[in-house]
C-alpha cells in the first residue's frame, strides 16, 4: 500500500536551511513610545506594512533562567512527568524527538499559562517550588509581558481591525523553548528545529536569544531576521488576519539552523508569548469601503481545533487517531493554508 502523504510544511525531508539575505523588520522603541504616549499610534502605523514589528527596550528575557529550567528537567525528568500529570488537557513539557520520535520538530518545550498554573498548583502544590528560582524568574517575566506590554498591542489591534471584542476576553500562553546543539549535517530522520507555520491567535511575541535562526517568508523567499539585541518580535496569527480581512498578514515563519560554530549548529533558547481570543469568539472580517469579505464567519474555537492538530502533529504530541486523520487530510490539502482556504475562505466574492 502507498505511504500516506505527509503535510508539506511538516515534512522532515524539507529540513530548513537559511536562504536569502538577512532582513530587518520595522523597529519601535517601546519604552520611549510609552513615555511619549504614542505607542498605540506608532504600532498602528507600522503593523500593516509587513505584519511584523521588532520592539526594543521592552521586557528583558531571562534566558539564563530558562536554560536552567531545561537543565533541571534533564537532571530530574520526573518534574516534567509530574507537570503533565497535573495538567492533562495538553502536555506541559514536550520532548518528542528526544524521546525517540522521528520527523518532528527538534526542540524541547515548556508550555504554561495562568490557567495551567492554577491547575498545576491545585493538583501538585509543591511542583513549581521544586523548579526553584528559575521558574519564579521566568513566570515573573511572562507576567510583566502580559500586564505591561500586551495591553498596548491589544488596543492597537482593536483600532486597526475595528474589532474590540476580539481583544478583550483573551487567553495567554507562555512558551519556553530549547533547541539543542546538533550536527552541521543532521541525520535524515532529524526534523527541522521548528517547521514553517502561521500562528493561530491574535498576536505572538517572540523573544529570541542571540543565536538567530528565526526566518519569515517574504516575497517567496526565506529571510533570516536581523533585529537588535534583546528585541521582541511581534507577529500576528490567523485570528487577526481574518478579522482584519487580510490587511494584517499572519506571516509564515520557521526556525532554521543558524550558522555552524565549531562543526555544530549551536543551542538556541527562546521565550514566546501567545495571545488568542476566547474559543467562543466569532471571527468575522471587518470590511472597509471597496473591499469584500475574504472569509466566512466562524468561531475561534473551531479554527483552534484545526490549527492545534497541525502544531501537535509537528511537535509529535498528536494521538494515533488524529495522526491518521492529519495524514488523510494531507492527501487533499498539502499544507495549513490550503485547508483553511477550503474551509473558511469566502469564494463567493
Coordinates of C-alpha atoms in Angstrom, one line a residue:
X1 CA 0.0 0.0 0.0
X2 CA 1.3 3.5 -0.7
X3 CA 2.6 5.5 2.2
X4 CA 0.3 8.3 3.4
X5 CA 1.3 11.8 2.3
X6 CA 2.8 14.0 4.9
X7 CA 1.7 17.6 5.1
X8 CA 4.1 19.8 3.1
X9 CA 5.0 22.2 5.9
X10 CA 5.5 19.4 8.4
X11 CA 7.8 17.1 6.3
X12 CA 11.1 16.4 7.9
X13 CA 12.7 15.8 4.4
X14 CA 12.3 19.6 3.9
X15 CA 14.7 20.5 6.7
X16 CA 15.0 24.2 6.9
X17 CA 18.1 25.9 5.6
X18 CA 19.0 29.6 5.6
X19 CA 18.2 31.1 2.2
X20 CA 18.2 34.7 1.3
X21 CA 19.9 37.7 2.9
X22 CA 19.0 38.9 6.4
X23 CA 16.1 41.2 6.7
X24 CA 15.5 43.9 9.3
X25 CA 11.8 44.4 10.1
X26 CA 10.4 47.8 11.2
X27 CA 11.7 48.6 14.7
X28 CA 10.0 50.5 17.5
X29 CA 11.5 51.7 20.8
X30 CA 8.7 50.5 23.2
X31 CA 9.8 52.3 26.3
X32 CA 10.2 55.7 24.5
X33 CA 6.9 55.4 22.8
X34 CA 5.1 54.6 26.0
X35 CA 6.7 57.6 27.7
X36 CA 5.5 59.8 24.9
X37 CA 2.0 58.4 24.9
X38 CA 2.3 57.4 21.2
X39 CA 2.9 53.7 21.4
X40 CA -0.5 52.6 20.1
X41 CA -0.5 55.2 17.2
X42 CA 3.1 54.1 16.3
X43 CA 2.0 50.4 16.3
X44 CA -1.0 51.3 14.1
X45 CA 1.4 52.9 11.6
X46 CA 3.9 50.1 11.4
X47 CA 1.9 46.9 11.8
X48 CA 0.1 46.9 8.4
X49 CA 3.3 47.3 6.4
X50 CA 4.6 43.8 6.8
X51 CA 2.7 42.3 9.7
X52 CA 5.8 42.2 11.8
X53 CA 7.5 44.7 14.2
X54 CA 10.7 44.4 16.3
X55 CA 10.1 46.0 19.7
X56 CA 13.2 47.2 21.5
X57 CA 13.5 48.4 25.1
X58 CA 10.5 46.3 26.3
X59 CA 10.9 43.4 28.8
X60 CA 14.3 41.7 29.0
X61 CA 14.0 38.0 28.7
X62 CA 15.7 35.9 31.5
X63 CA 17.4 33.4 29.1
X64 CA 19.8 32.0 31.7
X65 CA 16.8 31.1 33.9
X66 CA 15.0 29.4 31.1
X67 CA 18.2 27.5 30.3
X68 CA 18.4 26.5 33.9
X69 CA 14.8 25.2 33.8
X70 CA 15.7 22.8 31.0
X71 CA 18.9 21.7 32.8
X72 CA 16.7 20.9 35.8
X73 CA 14.4 18.8 33.6
X74 CA 17.4 16.9 32.3
X75 CA 18.6 16.2 35.8
X76 CA 15.2 15.3 37.2
X77 CA 12.8 14.1 34.4
X78 CA 10.1 13.3 36.9
X79 CA 9.4 17.1 37.2
X80 CA 8.2 17.1 33.6
X81 CA 6.2 14.0 34.1
X82 CA 4.5 15.5 37.2
X83 CA 3.7 18.6 35.3
X84 CA 2.0 16.6 32.5
X85 CA 0.1 14.5 35.1
X86 CA -1.1 17.6 36.9
X87 CA -2.4 19.3 33.7
X88 CA -4.0 16.7 31.4
X89 CA -5.7 18.8 28.7
X90 CA -2.4 19.2 26.9
X91 CA 1.2 18.4 27.5
X92 CA 3.1 21.0 29.6
X93 CA 6.6 19.5 28.9
X94 CA 7.3 18.2 25.4
X95 CA 10.4 16.5 24.0
X96 CA 9.1 14.1 21.3
X97 CA 12.4 14.0 19.3
X98 CA 14.4 13.4 22.5
X99 CA 12.0 10.6 23.4
X100 CA 12.6 8.8 20.1
X101 CA 10.1 10.2 17.6
X102 CA 11.4 11.0 14.2
X103 CA 10.4 13.6 11.6
X104 CA 9.1 16.0 14.3
X105 CA 10.4 19.4 15.5
X106 CA 13.8 19.0 17.2
X107 CA 13.1 21.0 20.3
X108 CA 12.2 20.8 24.0
X109 CA 9.2 22.9 25.1
X110 CA 7.6 24.1 28.4
X111 CA 4.0 25.4 27.8
X112 CA 2.3 27.2 30.6
X113 CA -0.5 29.8 31.1
X114 CA -2.2 31.4 34.0
X115 CA -5.0 28.8 33.8
X116 CA -2.5 25.9 33.6
X117 CA -0.5 27.2 36.5
X118 CA -3.7 27.4 38.7
X119 CA -4.5 23.8 37.8
X120 CA -0.9 22.6 38.5
X121 CA -0.8 24.3 41.9
X122 CA -4.1 22.8 42.9
X123 CA -3.0 19.3 41.9
X124 CA 0.7 19.3 42.8
X125 CA 1.2 22.2 45.2
X126 CA 5.0 21.7 45.6
X127 CA 5.9 21.3 41.9
X128 CA 6.6 24.9 41.0
X129 CA 8.6 25.4 44.1
X130 CA 10.8 22.4 43.2
X131 CA 11.7 24.1 40.0
X132 CA 13.2 26.9 42.2
X133 CA 14.2 30.4 41.3
X134 CA 14.5 29.9 37.5
X135 CA 10.8 29.2 37.3
X136 CA 9.9 32.2 39.5
X137 CA 12.0 34.5 37.3
X138 CA 10.6 33.1 34.1
X139 CA 7.0 33.4 35.3
X140 CA 7.7 37.0 36.5
X141 CA 8.9 37.9 33.1
X142 CA 5.8 36.5 31.3
X143 CA 3.5 38.2 33.8
X144 CA 5.2 41.5 33.0
X145 CA 4.8 40.9 29.3
X146 CA 1.1 40.2 29.9
X147 CA 0.4 43.2 32.1
X148 CA 2.8 45.9 30.7
X149 CA 3.4 45.1 27.0
X150 CA 0.4 43.1 25.7
X151 CA -2.4 45.6 26.5
X152 CA -0.8 48.3 24.2
X153 CA -0.8 45.8 21.4
X154 CA -4.3 44.7 22.1
X155 CA -5.6 48.3 21.9
X156 CA -3.7 49.0 18.7
X157 CA -5.1 45.9 17.1
X158 CA -8.6 46.8 18.2
X159 CA -8.2 50.1 16.3
X160 CA -6.7 48.5 13.2
X161 CA -9.3 45.7 12.9
X162 CA -12.3 47.6 14.2
X163 CA -13.0 44.6 16.4
X164 CA -12.5 45.5 20.1
X165 CA -14.3 42.3 21.2
X166 CA -11.6 40.1 19.8
X167 CA -9.0 41.7 22.1
X168 CA -11.0 41.9 25.4
X169 CA -11.5 38.3 26.6
X170 CA -8.2 36.9 25.7
X171 CA -6.1 33.8 26.6
X172 CA -2.4 34.0 27.1
X173 CA 0.2 31.2 26.8
X174 CA 3.8 31.2 28.0
X175 CA 6.2 29.0 26.0
X176 CA 9.8 28.4 26.7
X177 CA 11.9 26.6 24.0
X178 CA 15.3 25.0 23.9
X179 CA 16.7 24.0 20.5
X180 CA 19.5 21.6 21.2
X181 CA 23.0 21.8 19.7
X182 CA 23.1 19.5 16.8
X183 CA 25.5 18.4 14.0
X184 CA 26.0 20.6 11.0
X185 CA 24.7 17.7 8.9
X186 CA 22.0 16.0 11.0
X187 CA 20.7 12.5 10.2
X188 CA 17.9 12.1 7.6
X189 CA 15.3 11.3 10.3
X190 CA 16.0 14.5 12.3
X191 CA 13.3 17.1 11.8
X192 CA 13.6 20.8 11.5
X193 CA 14.1 23.0 14.5
X194 CA 10.6 24.4 14.0
X195 CA 8.8 23.8 10.7
X196 CA 7.1 26.6 8.7
X197 CA 3.7 27.7 10.1
X198 CA 1.4 30.6 10.7
X199 CA 0.3 31.1 14.3
X200 CA -3.4 30.6 15.4
X201 CA -4.1 33.6 17.6
X202 CA -4.3 37.3 17.7
X203 CA -0.6 38.0 18.1
X204 CA 2.7 36.5 19.2
X205 CA 5.7 38.0 20.9
X206 CA 9.0 36.1 20.3
X207 CA 12.0 36.8 22.5
X208 CA 15.0 35.1 20.7
X209 CA 18.4 34.8 22.1
X210 CA 21.5 36.0 20.2
X211 CA 21.9 32.7 18.2
X212 CA 19.4 33.5 15.5
X213 CA 17.5 31.2 13.2
X214 CA 14.0 32.8 13.1
X215 CA 13.0 33.3 9.5
X216 CA 10.0 34.8 7.7
X217 CA 8.7 34.2 4.2
X218 CA 8.9 37.5 2.4
X219 CA 8.3 37.8 -1.4
X220 CA 8.5 34.0 -1.7
X221 CA 12.0 34.0 -0.1
X222 CA 13.0 32.8 3.3
X223 CA 14.7 35.8 5.1
X224 CA 16.6 35.4 8.4
X225 CA 15.5 38.2 10.7
X226 CA 18.1 40.8 11.8
X227 CA 16.9 42.5 14.9
X228 CA 18.6 44.5 17.7
X229 CA 19.8 42.5 20.8
X230 CA 17.0 41.8 23.3
X231 CA 14.3 42.9 20.9
X232 CA 10.9 41.2 21.0
X233 CA 9.5 40.2 17.6
X234 CA 5.8 40.9 17.2
X235 CA 3.9 38.6 14.8
X236 CA 0.2 38.1 14.1
X237 CA -1.9 35.0 13.7
X238 CA -4.9 33.7 11.7
X239 CA -7.4 35.4 14.1
X240 CA -6.1 38.8 13.3
X241 CA -5.6 38.1 9.6
X242 CA -9.2 37.0 9.3
X243 CA -10.7 39.8 11.4
X244 CA -8.6 42.5 9.5
X245 CA -9.8 40.9 6.2
X246 CA -6.1 40.2 5.4
X247 CA -5.0 43.7 5.9
X248 CA -2.7 42.4 8.7
X249 CA -1.0 39.2 7.5
X250 CA -0.2 36.2 9.5
X251 CA 3.4 35.7 8.4
X252 CA 4.7 32.3 7.6
X253 CA 7.7 31.7 9.8
X254 CA 10.1 29.0 10.9
X255 CA 13.2 28.4 12.9
X256 CA 16.1 27.2 10.7
X257 CA 19.6 26.1 11.6
X258 CA 21.8 29.1 12.5
X259 CA 25.4 29.4 11.2
X260 CA 27.6 26.5 12.2
X261 CA 30.1 27.0 15.0
X262 CA 32.9 24.5 15.5
X263 CA 31.2 22.0 13.4
X264 CA 27.8 22.2 15.1
X265 CA 24.6 24.2 15.0
X266 CA 24.7 25.9 18.4
X267 CA 22.0 25.6 21.1
X268 CA 19.2 28.2 20.9
X269 CA 16.8 29.4 23.6
X270 CA 13.7 31.5 23.2
X271 CA 10.6 32.6 25.0
X272 CA 7.2 33.0 23.2
X273 CA 4.1 34.8 24.5
X274 CA 0.9 34.0 22.7
X275 CA -2.4 35.8 22.8
X276 CA -5.6 34.4 21.4
X277 CA -9.4 35.1 21.7
X278 CA -11.7 33.1 23.8
X279 CA -12.9 30.0 21.8
X280 CA -16.5 31.2 21.8
X281 CA -15.5 34.4 19.9
X282 CA -16.9 34.7 16.4
X283 CA -14.2 35.6 13.9
X284 CA -15.7 38.0 11.3
X285 CA -13.8 40.1 8.8
X286 CA -14.1 43.9 9.2
X287 CA -14.7 45.0 5.7
X288 CA -13.6 48.5 4.6
X289 CA -15.0 50.5 1.7
X290 CA -14.0 49.0 -1.6
X291 CA -13.3 45.6 0.0
X292 CA -15.2 42.3 0.0
X293 CA -15.1 39.8 2.9
X294 CA -12.3 37.4 2.4
X295 CA -13.5 34.9 5.0
X296 CA -16.8 33.4 6.2
X297 CA -17.8 33.8 9.9
X298 CA -16.9 31.0 12.3
X299 CA -15.7 30.5 15.9
X300 CA -12.2 30.9 17.1
X301 CA -12.6 27.5 18.8
X302 CA -13.3 25.8 15.5
X303 CA -10.1 27.3 14.0
X304 CA -8.1 26.5 17.0
X305 CA -9.1 22.8 16.8
X306 CA -7.8 22.7 13.2
X307 CA -4.6 24.6 13.7
X308 CA -3.9 22.9 17.1
X309 CA -4.0 19.5 15.5
X310 CA -1.4 20.6 13.0
X311 CA 1.0 22.1 15.6
X312 CA 0.7 18.9 17.7
X313 CA 1.5 16.9 14.6
X314 CA 4.7 18.9 14.1
X315 CA 5.6 18.5 17.7
X316 CA 4.9 14.8 17.9
X317 CA 2.2 15.0 20.6
X318 CA -0.8 14.0 18.4
X319 CA -2.7 10.9 19.2
X320 CA -2.5 7.9 16.8
X321 CA -6.1 8.6 15.7
X322 CA -5.5 12.2 15.0
X323 CA -2.2 11.5 13.3
X324 CA -4.1 9.2 10.8
X325 CA -6.7 12.0 10.3
X326 CA -3.9 14.5 9.6
X327 CA -2.2 12.2 7.1
X328 CA -5.5 11.5 5.4
X329 CA -6.3 15.2 5.2
X330 CA -2.8 15.9 3.6
X331 CA -3.9 13.8 0.6
X332 CA -6.2 16.6 -0.4
X333 CA -4.7 19.6 1.4
X334 CA -0.9 19.7 1.4
X335 CA -0.5 22.5 3.9
X336 CA -2.1 24.6 6.5
X337 CA -3.1 27.4 4.1
X338 CA -4.9 25.0 1.7
X339 CA -7.2 23.5 4.3
X340 CA -8.0 27.0 5.8
X341 CA -8.7 28.4 2.4
X342 CA -11.0 25.4 1.6
X343 CA -13.0 25.7 4.9
X344 CA -13.1 29.4 5.6
X345 CA -12.3 31.5 2.5
X346 CA -15.2 33.3 1.1
X347 CA -15.2 32.1 -2.5
X348 CA -18.4 33.8 -3.3
X349 CA -16.8 37.2 -3.6

